[in-house]
Amino acid sequence: MAQEKVRIFDTTLRDGEQAAGAGMTTPEKLEIARQLERLGVDVIEAGFAASSPGDFEAVATIAQEVRQPIIASLARAHPNDVDQAWKSLQGAAHPRIHVFLSSSDIHIMHQLRKNREEVMDMAVSMVSRAKGYCEDVEFSAMDASRTEPEYLYTMLKAVIDAGATTINVPDTVGYSIPEEFADLLRSIQSNVPNIDKVVLSVHCHNDLGLGVANSMAAIQVGARQVEGCINGLGERAGNAALEEIIMGIETRKDYLGVTTNIDTSQIYRTSRLVSDITGFPIQPNKAIVGLNAFRHASGIHQDGVLKERSTYEIMDPASIGWPGISLVLGKLSGRAGLRARLEELGYHLSAEDLNQAFEGFKNLADKKREVTDRDLEALMSDQRRAVTESTTYTMEHIQVSCGDHEIPTATVRLTGPDGSVMTDASTGTGPVDAIYKAINRIVQVPNTLSEFTVKSITEGIDAIGEVTIRVQKGDAVYVGRGADTDILVASAKAYLNALNRLLAMEEAKKETPTGVPNP
Ligand code: KIV
Ligand code: ZN
């Protein structure tokens, strides 16, 4: 008998972006959306169109470009939000309006400052409004897990009558315990008479570290859509990690008896891309995608795995697209060898992009004897940043002098947005400070550097160094990353990357300020 499918709803671009400091530009979101399409997710929540012009643009662009999955646009239960959501979905092959409204008394009384009847009316009328535009309407009862059950049942029945096709039960504040959450879903199934007309969905936050466990418990009792983010990104402690749910379903299909439409071999690439773009590192012991997830350190485990892999491995690393044994390329490797290795790592490049990658590879191979998979990933990330950051300033040249008896001094030459070349210099307390001050003299965007980390990508003295920084302007935080064998060059690249993203996001905000807060 065919196994039932659980739909995978990815909200990395909406709830994931709400993680402090995870802001993304439209080209970056589009790149993630394309990768999510390769991964095979059923629904991509591309943004909250009414919240800002940048979000509107991102939803509209993704709707136009990404044709396979359903594209959802989030809306509060307000007429303008629903209208904006629909407008943003005009180019979509498979549009969905996702209306949400709080149902718990805590939210109704203290945040919405309304009574239950008023909230019920808003839910029904906004679902009807959305239905007037679009066949596919999802309704989320925000803070459902802390809602008085009878009120929740009545609200869900009413919005289904009004046309909702998916009902989402969010554990908005990550408060539930798995058995309790499963009971809530069971009670919804028994007390909402028309619930069998819709897909029942869950959306679990991770405040108690139970986001994935709650989602799995819900699947066991009949939820057929799960919402979450890649790498567990998201508001506060994040959302349920989608790669964990997907591999849980895949690995334990014997027990759960369900399946998904996901191509699991795309998980590794998707996870790295999201980490790379958002600047949120993946902890080494993170399930499924952490660096140590398939590393066996203990002698007994190594012995077992060498004799028979299934002794200590419940998943084949290849099934998530893990690159496996790191192959090494060098100075004498040719274009065909580079292309083959990049394809094995999941990068399928156009002829033009391959030329650019080959140039970068040759430069790197001149500096480093051996170029590993991690080096290639860093190279590809750098190339991606140059293409997608809708580059405002590019670095032409940087020169630094420092030492224990010298005043650190940096000279930088940048090309500006209009193509003009500008050179400036500055001293600083150290070489990085001197570089950043010299860049500031040209770019002139006030900001504060709030985080600076350098990590070595591979072992050895000639390793590539990767710099991740965060800069703050007002309340907004912007991440920047750069990689190079010279960490001062990597630091300069990271700073320019952050400034270019800051300028792009400020530009997107400027056009028509709306100022709607995120859910
Ligand atoms: O956590 C939540 O309740 C949400 C809703 C908008 C679905 O993100
Ligand atoms: Zn959420």
Coordinates of N, CA, C and O in Angstrom, one line a residue, residues 446-507:
P446 N 27.5 55.1 8.6 CA 27.8 54.8 10.0 C 27.2 53.5 10.4 O 26.1 53.1 10.1
N447 N 28.0 52.8 11.2 CA 27.6 51.4 11.7 C 28.5 51.0 12.8 O 29.6 51.6 13.0
T448 N 28.1 50.1 13.6 CA 28.9 49.5 14.7 C 29.2 48.1 14.4 O 28.3 47.3 14.1
L449 N 30.5 47.7 14.6 CA 30.9 46.3 14.4 C 30.5 45.6 15.7 O 31.0 45.9 16.7
S450 N 29.6 44.6 15.6 CA 29.2 43.9 16.8 C 29.7 42.5 17.0 O 29.7 41.9 18.0
E451 N 30.3 42.0 15.9 CA 30.8 40.6 16.0 C 31.9 40.4 15.0 O 31.7 40.9 13.8
F452 N 32.9 39.8 15.3 CA 34.0 39.5 14.3 C 34.6 38.1 14.7 O 35.1 37.9 15.8
T453 N 34.5 37.1 13.8 CA 35.1 35.8 14.1 C 35.8 35.4 12.8 O 35.4 35.6 11.7
V454 N 37.0 34.7 13.1 CA 37.8 34.1 12.1 C 37.8 32.7 12.3 O 38.1 32.3 13.5
K455 N 37.6 31.9 11.3 CA 37.8 30.4 11.5 C 38.6 29.9 10.3 O 38.4 30.4 9.2
S456 N 39.3 28.9 10.6 CA 40.1 28.2 9.5 C 39.2 27.1 8.9 O 38.6 26.4 9.6
I457 N 39.1 27.2 7.6 CA 38.3 26.2 6.9 C 38.9 24.8 6.8 O 38.2 23.8 7.0
T458 N 40.2 24.8 6.6 CA 40.8 23.5 6.6 C 42.0 23.5 7.5 O 42.4 24.6 8.0
E459 N 42.7 22.4 7.7 CA 43.8 22.3 8.6 C 45.0 22.9 7.8 O 45.0 23.0 6.6
G460 N 46.1 23.2 8.5 CA 47.3 23.6 7.9 C 47.6 25.1 7.9 O 46.6 25.9 8.0
I461 N 48.8 25.4 7.7 CA 49.2 26.8 7.8 C 48.7 27.6 6.6 O 48.6 28.8 6.6
D462 N 48.5 26.9 5.5 CA 48.1 27.6 4.3 C 46.5 27.5 4.1 O 46.0 27.8 3.0
A463 N 45.8 27.3 5.2 CA 44.4 27.1 5.1 C 43.7 28.4 4.7 O 44.2 29.5 5.0
I464 N 42.5 28.2 4.2 CA 41.7 29.4 3.9 C 41.0 29.9 5.2 O 40.6 29.0 6.0
G465 N 41.1 31.2 5.5 CA 40.4 31.7 6.7 C 39.1 32.3 6.3 O 39.0 32.9 5.2
E466 N 38.1 32.0 7.1 CA 36.8 32.6 6.8 C 36.4 33.5 7.9 O 36.4 33.2 9.1
V467 N 36.1 34.7 7.5 CA 35.7 35.8 8.5 C 34.2 36.0 8.4 O 33.6 36.2 7.3
T468 N 33.6 36.0 9.6 CA 32.1 36.3 9.7 C 32.0 37.5 10.6 O 32.6 37.5 11.7
I469 N 31.3 38.5 10.1 CA 31.1 39.7 11.0 C 29.7 40.1 11.0 O 28.9 39.7 10.1
R470 N 29.3 40.8 12.0 CA 28.0 41.4 12.1 C 28.1 42.9 12.3 O 28.9 43.3 13.2
V471 N 27.4 43.7 11.6 CA 27.5 45.2 11.8 C 26.0 45.6 12.1 O 25.1 45.0 11.6
Q472 N 25.9 46.6 13.0 CA 24.6 47.1 13.4 C 24.4 48.5 13.0 O 25.3 49.3 13.1
K473 N 23.2 48.8 12.4 CA 22.9 50.2 12.2 C 21.5 50.3 12.7 O 20.5 49.7 12.3
G474 N 21.3 51.2 13.7 CA 20.0 51.3 14.4 C 19.7 49.9 15.0 O 20.5 49.3 15.6
D475 N 18.4 49.4 14.8 CA 18.1 48.1 15.3 C 18.5 47.0 14.4 O 18.4 45.8 14.8
A476 N 18.9 47.3 13.2 CA 19.1 46.2 12.2 C 20.5 45.7 12.3 O 21.5 46.4 12.5
V477 N 20.7 44.4 12.1 CA 22.0 43.7 12.2 C 22.2 43.1 10.8 O 21.3 42.5 10.2
Y478 N 23.4 43.3 10.2 CA 23.7 42.7 8.9 C 24.9 41.9 9.0 O 26.0 42.3 9.6
V479 N 24.9 40.7 8.4 CA 26.0 39.8 8.5 C 26.9 40.0 7.2 O 26.4 40.4 6.2
G480 N 28.1 39.7 7.4 CA 29.0 39.7 6.2 C 30.0 38.6 6.3 O 30.5 38.2 7.4
R481 N 30.4 38.0 5.2 CA 31.4 36.9 5.2 C 32.4 37.1 4.1 O 32.0 37.6 3.0
G482 N 33.6 36.6 4.3 CA 34.6 36.6 3.3 C 35.6 35.5 3.6 O 35.8 35.2 4.7
A483 N 36.2 35.0 2.5 CA 37.1 33.9 2.7 C 38.3 34.2 1.8 O 38.2 34.6 0.7
D484 N 39.5 33.9 2.4 CA 40.8 34.0 1.6 C 41.9 33.3 2.4 O 41.7 33.1 3.6
T485 N 43.0 33.0 1.7 CA 44.1 32.5 2.4 C 44.8 33.6 3.3 O 45.5 33.3 4.2
D486 N 44.5 34.8 2.9 CA 45.0 36.0 3.7 C 43.9 36.5 4.6 O 42.9 37.0 4.0
I487 N 44.0 36.4 5.9 CA 42.8 36.7 6.7 C 42.5 38.2 6.7 O 41.4 38.6 7.0
L488 N 43.5 39.0 6.4 CA 43.2 40.5 6.3 C 42.3 40.7 5.0 O 41.4 41.5 5.0
V489 N 42.6 40.0 3.9 CA 41.8 40.2 2.7 C 40.4 39.6 3.0 O 39.4 40.2 2.7
A490 N 40.4 38.5 3.7 CA 39.0 37.9 4.1 C 38.3 38.9 5.0 O 37.0 39.0 4.8
S491 N 39.0 39.6 5.9 CA 38.3 40.6 6.7 C 37.7 41.7 5.9 O 36.6 42.2 6.2
A492 N 38.5 42.2 4.9 CA 38.0 43.3 4.1 C 36.8 42.8 3.3 O 35.8 43.5 3.2
K493 N 36.9 41.6 2.7 CA 35.8 41.1 1.9 C 34.5 41.0 2.8 O 33.4 41.3 2.3
A494 N 34.7 40.5 4.0 CA 33.5 40.3 4.9 C 32.9 41.7 5.2 O 31.6 41.8 5.2
Y495 N 33.7 42.7 5.4 CA 33.1 44.0 5.8 C 32.4 44.6 4.6 O 31.3 45.1 4.7
L496 N 33.0 44.5 3.4 CA 32.3 45.0 2.2 C 31.0 44.2 2.0 O 30.0 44.8 1.6
N497 N 31.1 42.9 2.2 CA 29.9 42.1 2.0 C 28.7 42.6 2.9 O 27.6 42.8 2.5
A498 N 29.1 42.9 4.2 CA 28.1 43.4 5.2 C 27.6 44.8 4.7 O 26.4 45.0 4.8
L499 N 28.5 45.6 4.3 CA 28.1 47.0 3.9 C 27.2 46.9 2.7 O 26.2 47.7 2.6
N500 N 27.5 46.1 1.7 CA 26.7 46.0 0.5 C 25.3 45.5 0.8 O 24.3 45.9 0.3
R501 N 25.2 44.5 1.8 CA 23.9 44.0 2.2 C 23.1 45.0 2.9 O 21.9 45.2 2.7
L502 N 23.8 45.8 3.8 CA 23.2 46.9 4.5 C 22.6 47.9 3.5 O 21.4 48.3 3.6
L503 N 23.4 48.3 2.5 CA 22.9 49.3 1.5 C 21.7 48.7 0.7 O 20.7 49.4 0.5
A504 N 21.8 47.4 0.3 CA 20.7 46.8 -0.5 C 19.4 46.7 0.3 O 18.4 47.1 -0.2
M505 N 19.6 46.3 1.6 CA 18.3 46.2 2.4 C 17.7 47.5 2.8 O 16.5 47.7 2.8
E506 N 18.6 48.5 3.0 CA 18.1 49.9 3.3 C 17.4 50.4 2.1 O 16.3 51.1 2.2
E507 N 17.9 50.2 0.9 CA 17.3 50.6 -0.3 C 15.9 50.0 -0.5 O 14.9 50.7 -0.8

